[in-house]
Backbone as XML, in Angstrom:
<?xml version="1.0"?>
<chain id="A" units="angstrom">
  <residue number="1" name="UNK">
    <atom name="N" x="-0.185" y="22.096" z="21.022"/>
    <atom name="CA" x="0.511" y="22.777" z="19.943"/>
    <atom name="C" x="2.024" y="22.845" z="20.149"/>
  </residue>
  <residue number="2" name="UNK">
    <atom name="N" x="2.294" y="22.805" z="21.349"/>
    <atom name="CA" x="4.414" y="23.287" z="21.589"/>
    <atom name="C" x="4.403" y="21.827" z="21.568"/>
  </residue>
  <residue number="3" name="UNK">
    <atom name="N" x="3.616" y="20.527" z="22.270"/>
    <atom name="CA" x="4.525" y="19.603" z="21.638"/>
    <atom name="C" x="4.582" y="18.936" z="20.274"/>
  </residue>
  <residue number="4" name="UNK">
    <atom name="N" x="3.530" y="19.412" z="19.842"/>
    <atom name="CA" x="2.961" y="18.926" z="18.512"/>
    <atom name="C" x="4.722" y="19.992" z="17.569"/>
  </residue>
  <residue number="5" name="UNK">
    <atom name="N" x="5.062" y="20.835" z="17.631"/>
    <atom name="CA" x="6.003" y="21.834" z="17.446"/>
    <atom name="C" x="7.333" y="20.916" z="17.251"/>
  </residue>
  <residue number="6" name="UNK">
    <atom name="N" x="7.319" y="20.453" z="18.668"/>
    <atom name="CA" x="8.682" y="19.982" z="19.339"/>
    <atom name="C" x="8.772" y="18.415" z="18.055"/>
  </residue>
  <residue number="7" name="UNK">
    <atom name="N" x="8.008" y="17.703" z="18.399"/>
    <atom name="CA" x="7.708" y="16.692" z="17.190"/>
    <atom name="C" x="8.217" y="17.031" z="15.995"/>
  </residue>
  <residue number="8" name="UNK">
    <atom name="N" x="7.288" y="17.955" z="15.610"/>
    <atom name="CA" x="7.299" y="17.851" z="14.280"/>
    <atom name="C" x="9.155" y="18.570" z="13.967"/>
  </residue>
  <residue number="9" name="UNK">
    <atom name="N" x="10.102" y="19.198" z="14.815"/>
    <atom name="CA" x="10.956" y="19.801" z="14.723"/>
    <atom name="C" x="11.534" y="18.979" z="15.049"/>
  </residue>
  <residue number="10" name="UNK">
    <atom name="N" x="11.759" y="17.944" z="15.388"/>
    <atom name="CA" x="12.453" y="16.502" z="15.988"/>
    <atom name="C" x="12.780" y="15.885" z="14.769"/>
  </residue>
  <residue number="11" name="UNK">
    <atom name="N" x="11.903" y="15.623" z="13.590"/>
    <atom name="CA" x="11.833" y="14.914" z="12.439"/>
    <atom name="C" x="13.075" y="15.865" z="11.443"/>
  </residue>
  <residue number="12" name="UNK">
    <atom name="N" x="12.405" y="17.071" z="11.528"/>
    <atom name="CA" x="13.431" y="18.033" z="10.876"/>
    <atom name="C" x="14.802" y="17.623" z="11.028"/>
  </residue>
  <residue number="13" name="UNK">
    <atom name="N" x="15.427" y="17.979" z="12.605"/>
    <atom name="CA" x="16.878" y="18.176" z="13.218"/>
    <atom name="C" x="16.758" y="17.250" z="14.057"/>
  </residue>
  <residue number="14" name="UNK">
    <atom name="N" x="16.979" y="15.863" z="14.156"/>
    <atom name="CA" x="16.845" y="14.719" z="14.872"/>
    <atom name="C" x="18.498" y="15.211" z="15.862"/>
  </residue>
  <residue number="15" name="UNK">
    <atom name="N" x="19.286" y="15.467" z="15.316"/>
    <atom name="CA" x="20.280" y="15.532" z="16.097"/>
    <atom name="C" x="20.172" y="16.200" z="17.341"/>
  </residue>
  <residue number="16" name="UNK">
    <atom name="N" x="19.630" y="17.111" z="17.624"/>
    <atom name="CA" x="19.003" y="17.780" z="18.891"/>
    <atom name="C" x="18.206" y="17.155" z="19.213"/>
  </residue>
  <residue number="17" name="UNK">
    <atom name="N" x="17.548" y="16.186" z="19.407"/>
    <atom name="CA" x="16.392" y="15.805" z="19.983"/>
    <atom name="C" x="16.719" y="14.091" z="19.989"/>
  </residue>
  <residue number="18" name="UNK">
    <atom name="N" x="18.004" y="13.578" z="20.082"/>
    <atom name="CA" x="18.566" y="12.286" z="19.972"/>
    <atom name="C" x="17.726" y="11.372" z="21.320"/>
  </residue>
  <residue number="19" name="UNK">
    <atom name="N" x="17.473" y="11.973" z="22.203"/>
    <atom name="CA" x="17.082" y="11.163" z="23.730"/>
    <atom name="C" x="15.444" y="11.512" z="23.598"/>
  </residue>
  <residue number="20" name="UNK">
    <atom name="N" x="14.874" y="11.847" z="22.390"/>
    <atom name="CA" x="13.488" y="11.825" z="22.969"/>
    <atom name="C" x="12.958" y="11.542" z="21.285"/>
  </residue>
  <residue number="21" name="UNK">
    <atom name="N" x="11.790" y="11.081" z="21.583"/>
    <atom name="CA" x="11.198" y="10.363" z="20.598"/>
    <atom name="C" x="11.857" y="9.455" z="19.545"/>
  </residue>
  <residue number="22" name="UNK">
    <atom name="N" x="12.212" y="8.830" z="19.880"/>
    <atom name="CA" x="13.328" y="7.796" z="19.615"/>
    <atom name="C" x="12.385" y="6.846" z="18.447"/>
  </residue>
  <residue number="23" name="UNK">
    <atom name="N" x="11.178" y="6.655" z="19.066"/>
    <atom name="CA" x="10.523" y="5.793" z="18.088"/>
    <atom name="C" x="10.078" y="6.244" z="16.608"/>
  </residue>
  <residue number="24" name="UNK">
    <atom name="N" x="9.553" y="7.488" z="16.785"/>
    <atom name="CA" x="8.982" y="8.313" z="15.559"/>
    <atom name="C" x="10.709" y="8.570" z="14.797"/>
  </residue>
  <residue number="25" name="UNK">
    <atom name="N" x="11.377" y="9.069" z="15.809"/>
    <atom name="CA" x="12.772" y="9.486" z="14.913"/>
    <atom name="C" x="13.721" y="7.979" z="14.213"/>
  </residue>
  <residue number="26" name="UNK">
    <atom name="N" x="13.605" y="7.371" z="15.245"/>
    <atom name="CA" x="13.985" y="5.626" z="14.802"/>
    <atom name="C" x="13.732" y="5.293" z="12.647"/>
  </residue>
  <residue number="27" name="UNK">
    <atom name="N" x="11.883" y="5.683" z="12.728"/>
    <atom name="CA" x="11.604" y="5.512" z="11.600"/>
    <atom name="C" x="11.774" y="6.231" z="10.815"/>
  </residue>
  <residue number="28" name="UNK">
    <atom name="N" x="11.058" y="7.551" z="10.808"/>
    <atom name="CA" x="11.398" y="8.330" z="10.099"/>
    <atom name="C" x="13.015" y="8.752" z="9.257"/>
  </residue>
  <residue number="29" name="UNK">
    <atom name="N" x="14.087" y="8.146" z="10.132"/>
    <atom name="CA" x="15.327" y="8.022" z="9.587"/>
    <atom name="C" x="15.382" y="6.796" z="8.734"/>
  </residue>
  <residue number="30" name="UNK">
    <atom name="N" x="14.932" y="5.657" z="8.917"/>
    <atom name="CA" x="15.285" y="4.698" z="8.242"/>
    <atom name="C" x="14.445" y="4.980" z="7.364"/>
  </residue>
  <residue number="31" name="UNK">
    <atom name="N" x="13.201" y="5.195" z="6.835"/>
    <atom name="CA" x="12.379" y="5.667" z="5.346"/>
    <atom name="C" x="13.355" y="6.587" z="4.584"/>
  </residue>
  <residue number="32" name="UNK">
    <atom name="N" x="13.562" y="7.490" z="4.921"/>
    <atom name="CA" x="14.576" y="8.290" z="4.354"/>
    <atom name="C" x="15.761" y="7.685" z="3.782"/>
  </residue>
  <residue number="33" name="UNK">
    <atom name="N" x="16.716" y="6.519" z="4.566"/>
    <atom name="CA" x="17.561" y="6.088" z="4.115"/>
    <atom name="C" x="17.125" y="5.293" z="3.245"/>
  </residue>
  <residue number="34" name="UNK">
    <atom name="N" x="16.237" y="4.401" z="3.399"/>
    <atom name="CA" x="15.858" y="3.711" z="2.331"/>
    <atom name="C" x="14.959" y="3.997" z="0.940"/>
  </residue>
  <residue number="35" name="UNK">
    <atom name="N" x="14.585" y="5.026" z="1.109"/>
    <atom name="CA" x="13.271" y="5.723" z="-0.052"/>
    <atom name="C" x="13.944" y="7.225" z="-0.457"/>
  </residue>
  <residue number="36" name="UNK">
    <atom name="N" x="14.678" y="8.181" z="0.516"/>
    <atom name="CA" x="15.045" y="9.073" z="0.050"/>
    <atom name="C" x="14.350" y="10.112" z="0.940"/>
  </residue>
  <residue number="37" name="UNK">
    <atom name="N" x="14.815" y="11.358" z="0.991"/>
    <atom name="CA" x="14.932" y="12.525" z="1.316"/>
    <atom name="C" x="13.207" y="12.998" z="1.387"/>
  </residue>
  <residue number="38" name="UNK">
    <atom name="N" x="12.578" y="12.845" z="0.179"/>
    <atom name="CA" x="11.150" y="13.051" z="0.169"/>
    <atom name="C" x="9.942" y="12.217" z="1.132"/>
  </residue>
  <residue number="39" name="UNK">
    <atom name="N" x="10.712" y="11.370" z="1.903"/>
    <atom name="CA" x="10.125" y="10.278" z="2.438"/>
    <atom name="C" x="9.609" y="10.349" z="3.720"/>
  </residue>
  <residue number="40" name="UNK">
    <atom name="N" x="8.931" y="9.767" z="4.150"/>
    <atom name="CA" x="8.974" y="9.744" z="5.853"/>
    <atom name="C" x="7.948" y="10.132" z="6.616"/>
  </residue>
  <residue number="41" name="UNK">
    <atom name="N" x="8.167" y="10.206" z="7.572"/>
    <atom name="CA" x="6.831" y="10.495" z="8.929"/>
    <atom name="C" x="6.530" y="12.263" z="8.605"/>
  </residue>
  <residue number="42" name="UNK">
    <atom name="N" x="5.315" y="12.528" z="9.268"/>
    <atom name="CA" x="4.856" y="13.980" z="8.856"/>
    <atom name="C" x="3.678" y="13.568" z="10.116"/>
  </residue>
  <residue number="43" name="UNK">
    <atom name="N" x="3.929" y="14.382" z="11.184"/>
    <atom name="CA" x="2.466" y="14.462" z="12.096"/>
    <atom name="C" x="1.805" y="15.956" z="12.096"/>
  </residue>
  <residue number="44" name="UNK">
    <atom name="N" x="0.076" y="16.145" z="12.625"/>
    <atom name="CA" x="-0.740" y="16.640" z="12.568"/>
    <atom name="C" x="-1.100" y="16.728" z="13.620"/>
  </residue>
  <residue number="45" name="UNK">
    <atom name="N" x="-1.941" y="17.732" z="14.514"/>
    <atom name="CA" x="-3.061" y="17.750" z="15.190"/>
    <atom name="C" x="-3.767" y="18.516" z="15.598"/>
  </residue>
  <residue number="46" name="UNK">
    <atom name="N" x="-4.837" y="17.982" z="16.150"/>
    <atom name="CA" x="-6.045" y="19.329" z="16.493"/>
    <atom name="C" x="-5.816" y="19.475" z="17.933"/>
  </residue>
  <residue number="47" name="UNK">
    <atom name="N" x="-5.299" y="19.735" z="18.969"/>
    <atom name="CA" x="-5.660" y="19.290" z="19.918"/>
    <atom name="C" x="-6.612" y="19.355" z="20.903"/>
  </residue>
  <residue number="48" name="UNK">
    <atom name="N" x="-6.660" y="18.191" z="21.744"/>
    <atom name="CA" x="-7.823" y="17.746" z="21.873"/>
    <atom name="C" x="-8.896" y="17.046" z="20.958"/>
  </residue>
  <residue number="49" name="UNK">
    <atom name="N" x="-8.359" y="16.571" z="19.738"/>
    <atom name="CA" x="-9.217" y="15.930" z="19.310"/>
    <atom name="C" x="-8.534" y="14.788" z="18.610"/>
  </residue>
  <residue number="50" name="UNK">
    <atom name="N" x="-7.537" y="15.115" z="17.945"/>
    <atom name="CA" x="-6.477" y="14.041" z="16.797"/>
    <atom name="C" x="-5.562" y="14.509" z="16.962"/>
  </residue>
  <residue number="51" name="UNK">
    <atom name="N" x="-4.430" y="13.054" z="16.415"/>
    <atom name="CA" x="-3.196" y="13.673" z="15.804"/>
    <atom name="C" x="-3.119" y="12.403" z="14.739"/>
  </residue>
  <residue number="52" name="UNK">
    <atom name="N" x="-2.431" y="12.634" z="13.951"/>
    <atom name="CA" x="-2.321" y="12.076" z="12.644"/>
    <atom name="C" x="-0.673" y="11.778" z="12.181"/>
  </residue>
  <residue number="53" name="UNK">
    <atom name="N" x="-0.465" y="10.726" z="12.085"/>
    <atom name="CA" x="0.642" y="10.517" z="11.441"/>
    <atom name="C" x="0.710" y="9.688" z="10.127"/>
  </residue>
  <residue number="54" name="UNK">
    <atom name="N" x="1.478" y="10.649" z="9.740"/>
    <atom name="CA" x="0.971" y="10.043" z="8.247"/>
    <atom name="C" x="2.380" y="9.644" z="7.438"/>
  </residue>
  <residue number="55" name="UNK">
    <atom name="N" x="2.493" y="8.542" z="6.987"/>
    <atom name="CA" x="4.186" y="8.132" z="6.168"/>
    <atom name="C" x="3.497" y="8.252" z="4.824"/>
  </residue>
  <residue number="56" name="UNK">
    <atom name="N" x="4.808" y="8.264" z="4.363"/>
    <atom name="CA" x="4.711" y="8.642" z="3.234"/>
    <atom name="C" x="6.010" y="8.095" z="2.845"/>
  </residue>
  <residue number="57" name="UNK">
    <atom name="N" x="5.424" y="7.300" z="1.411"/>
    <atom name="CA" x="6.190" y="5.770" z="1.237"/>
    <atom name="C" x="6.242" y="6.309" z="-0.508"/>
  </residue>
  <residue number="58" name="UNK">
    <atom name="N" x="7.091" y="5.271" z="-1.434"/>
    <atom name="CA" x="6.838" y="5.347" z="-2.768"/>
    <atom name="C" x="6.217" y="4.352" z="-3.243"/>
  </residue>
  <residue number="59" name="UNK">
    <atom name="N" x="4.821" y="3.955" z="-4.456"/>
    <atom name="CA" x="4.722" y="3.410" z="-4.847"/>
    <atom name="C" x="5.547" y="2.291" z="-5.513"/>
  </residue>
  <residue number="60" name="UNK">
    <atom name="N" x="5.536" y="1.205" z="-4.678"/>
    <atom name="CA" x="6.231" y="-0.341" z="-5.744"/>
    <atom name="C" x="5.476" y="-0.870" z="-6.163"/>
  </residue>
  <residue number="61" name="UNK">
    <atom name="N" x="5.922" y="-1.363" z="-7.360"/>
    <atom name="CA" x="5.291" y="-2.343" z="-8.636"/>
    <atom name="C" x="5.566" y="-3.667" z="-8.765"/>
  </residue>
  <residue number="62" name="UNK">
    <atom name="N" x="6.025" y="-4.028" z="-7.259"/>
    <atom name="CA" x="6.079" y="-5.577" z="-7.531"/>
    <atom name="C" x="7.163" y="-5.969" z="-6.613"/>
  </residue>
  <residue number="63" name="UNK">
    <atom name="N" x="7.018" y="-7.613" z="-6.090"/>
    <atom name="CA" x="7.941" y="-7.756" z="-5.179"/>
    <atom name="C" x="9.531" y="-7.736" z="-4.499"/>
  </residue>
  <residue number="64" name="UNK">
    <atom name="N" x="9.675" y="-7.727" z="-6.262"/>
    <atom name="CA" x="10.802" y="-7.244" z="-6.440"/>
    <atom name="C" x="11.570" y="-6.115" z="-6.198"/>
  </residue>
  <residue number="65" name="UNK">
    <atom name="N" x="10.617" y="-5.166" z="-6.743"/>
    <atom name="CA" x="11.188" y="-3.452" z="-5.908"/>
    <atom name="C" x="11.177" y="-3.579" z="-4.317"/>
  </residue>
  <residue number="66" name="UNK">
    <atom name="N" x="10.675" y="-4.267" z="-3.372"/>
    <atom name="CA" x="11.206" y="-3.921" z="-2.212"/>
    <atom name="C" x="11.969" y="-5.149" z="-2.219"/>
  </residue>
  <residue number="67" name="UNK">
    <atom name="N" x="12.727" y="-6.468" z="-2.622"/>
    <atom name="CA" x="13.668" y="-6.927" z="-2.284"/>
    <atom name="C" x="14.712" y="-5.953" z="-2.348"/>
  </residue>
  <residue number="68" name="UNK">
    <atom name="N" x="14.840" y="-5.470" z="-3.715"/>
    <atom name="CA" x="15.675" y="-4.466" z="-3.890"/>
    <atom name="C" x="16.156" y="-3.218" z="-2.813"/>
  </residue>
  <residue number="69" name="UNK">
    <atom name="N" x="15.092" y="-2.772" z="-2.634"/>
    <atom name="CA" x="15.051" y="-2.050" z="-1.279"/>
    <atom name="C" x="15.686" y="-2.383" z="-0.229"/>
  </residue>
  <residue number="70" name="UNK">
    <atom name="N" x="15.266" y="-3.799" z="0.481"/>
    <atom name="CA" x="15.824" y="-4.024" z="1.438"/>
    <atom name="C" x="17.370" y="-4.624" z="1.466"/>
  </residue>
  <residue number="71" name="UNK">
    <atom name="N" x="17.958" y="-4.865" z="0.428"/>
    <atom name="CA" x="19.045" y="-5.850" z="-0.005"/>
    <atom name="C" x="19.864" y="-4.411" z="0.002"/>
  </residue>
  <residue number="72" name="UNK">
    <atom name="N" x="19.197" y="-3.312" z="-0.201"/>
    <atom name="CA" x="20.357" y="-1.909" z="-0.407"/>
    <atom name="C" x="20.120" y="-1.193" z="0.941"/>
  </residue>
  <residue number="73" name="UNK">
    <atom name="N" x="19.050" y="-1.389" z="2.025"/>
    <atom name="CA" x="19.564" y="-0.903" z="3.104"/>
    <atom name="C" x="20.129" y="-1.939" z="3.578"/>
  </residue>
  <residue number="74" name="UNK">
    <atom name="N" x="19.955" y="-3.298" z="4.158"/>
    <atom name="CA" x="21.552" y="-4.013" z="4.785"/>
    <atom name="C" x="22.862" y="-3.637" z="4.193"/>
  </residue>
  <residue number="75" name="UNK">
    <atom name="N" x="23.388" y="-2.786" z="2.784"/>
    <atom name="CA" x="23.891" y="-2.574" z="2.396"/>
    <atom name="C" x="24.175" y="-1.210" z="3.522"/>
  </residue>
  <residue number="76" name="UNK">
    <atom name="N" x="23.530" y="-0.103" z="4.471"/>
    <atom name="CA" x="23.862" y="0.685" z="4.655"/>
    <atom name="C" x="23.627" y="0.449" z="6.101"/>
  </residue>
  <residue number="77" name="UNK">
    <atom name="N" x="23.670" y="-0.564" z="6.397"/>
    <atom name="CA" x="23.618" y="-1.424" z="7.772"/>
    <atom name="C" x="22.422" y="-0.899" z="8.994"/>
  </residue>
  <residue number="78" name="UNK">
    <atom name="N" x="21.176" y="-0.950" z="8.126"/>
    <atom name="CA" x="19.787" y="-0.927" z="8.340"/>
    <atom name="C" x="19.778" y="-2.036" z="9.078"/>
  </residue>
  <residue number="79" name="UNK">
    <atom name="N" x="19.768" y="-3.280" z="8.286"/>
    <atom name="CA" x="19.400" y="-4.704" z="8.439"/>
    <atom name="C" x="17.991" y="-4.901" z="8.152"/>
  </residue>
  <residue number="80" name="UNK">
    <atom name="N" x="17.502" y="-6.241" z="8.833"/>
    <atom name="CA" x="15.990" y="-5.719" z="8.556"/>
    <atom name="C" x="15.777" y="-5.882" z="9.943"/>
  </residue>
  <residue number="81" name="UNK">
    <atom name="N" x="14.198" y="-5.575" z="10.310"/>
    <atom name="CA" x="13.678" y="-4.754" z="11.299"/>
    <atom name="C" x="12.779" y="-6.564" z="11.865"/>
  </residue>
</chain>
């Protein structure tokens, strides 16, 4: 539960927590930049039994909406991955 805490408060205020979880915070920043504020990583768990991470993306309608996407984060010097 405290690290499940620490996590999930990492995603919140990444700036305090710059040297640790780098990978979850890695993404979770770039969804955001690219999809927006509503976007991004969200973890769960029971412990001892699960944890759950779950993204949370916007529906696209075609291949075009994520060229678009990605052509406007190299624009914010994302690049691609």
């Amino acid at each position: 539960p405290q690290r499940l805490g620490e996590i999930q408060q990492a995603l919140e205020t990444p700036s305090k927590w710059e040297n640790r979880h780098i990978g979850l915070l890695n993404t979770h920043k770039r969804l955001r930049l690219l999809f927006g504020e509503c976007y991004g990583l969200s973890v769960a768990s029971k412990p001892y039994q699960e944890t759950v991470i779950q993204l949370t993306l916007p529906a696209l309608t075609d291949v075009f909406d994520m060229q678009k996407i990605w052509d406007e984060g190299e624009n914010h010097g994302l690049g691609r991955a």
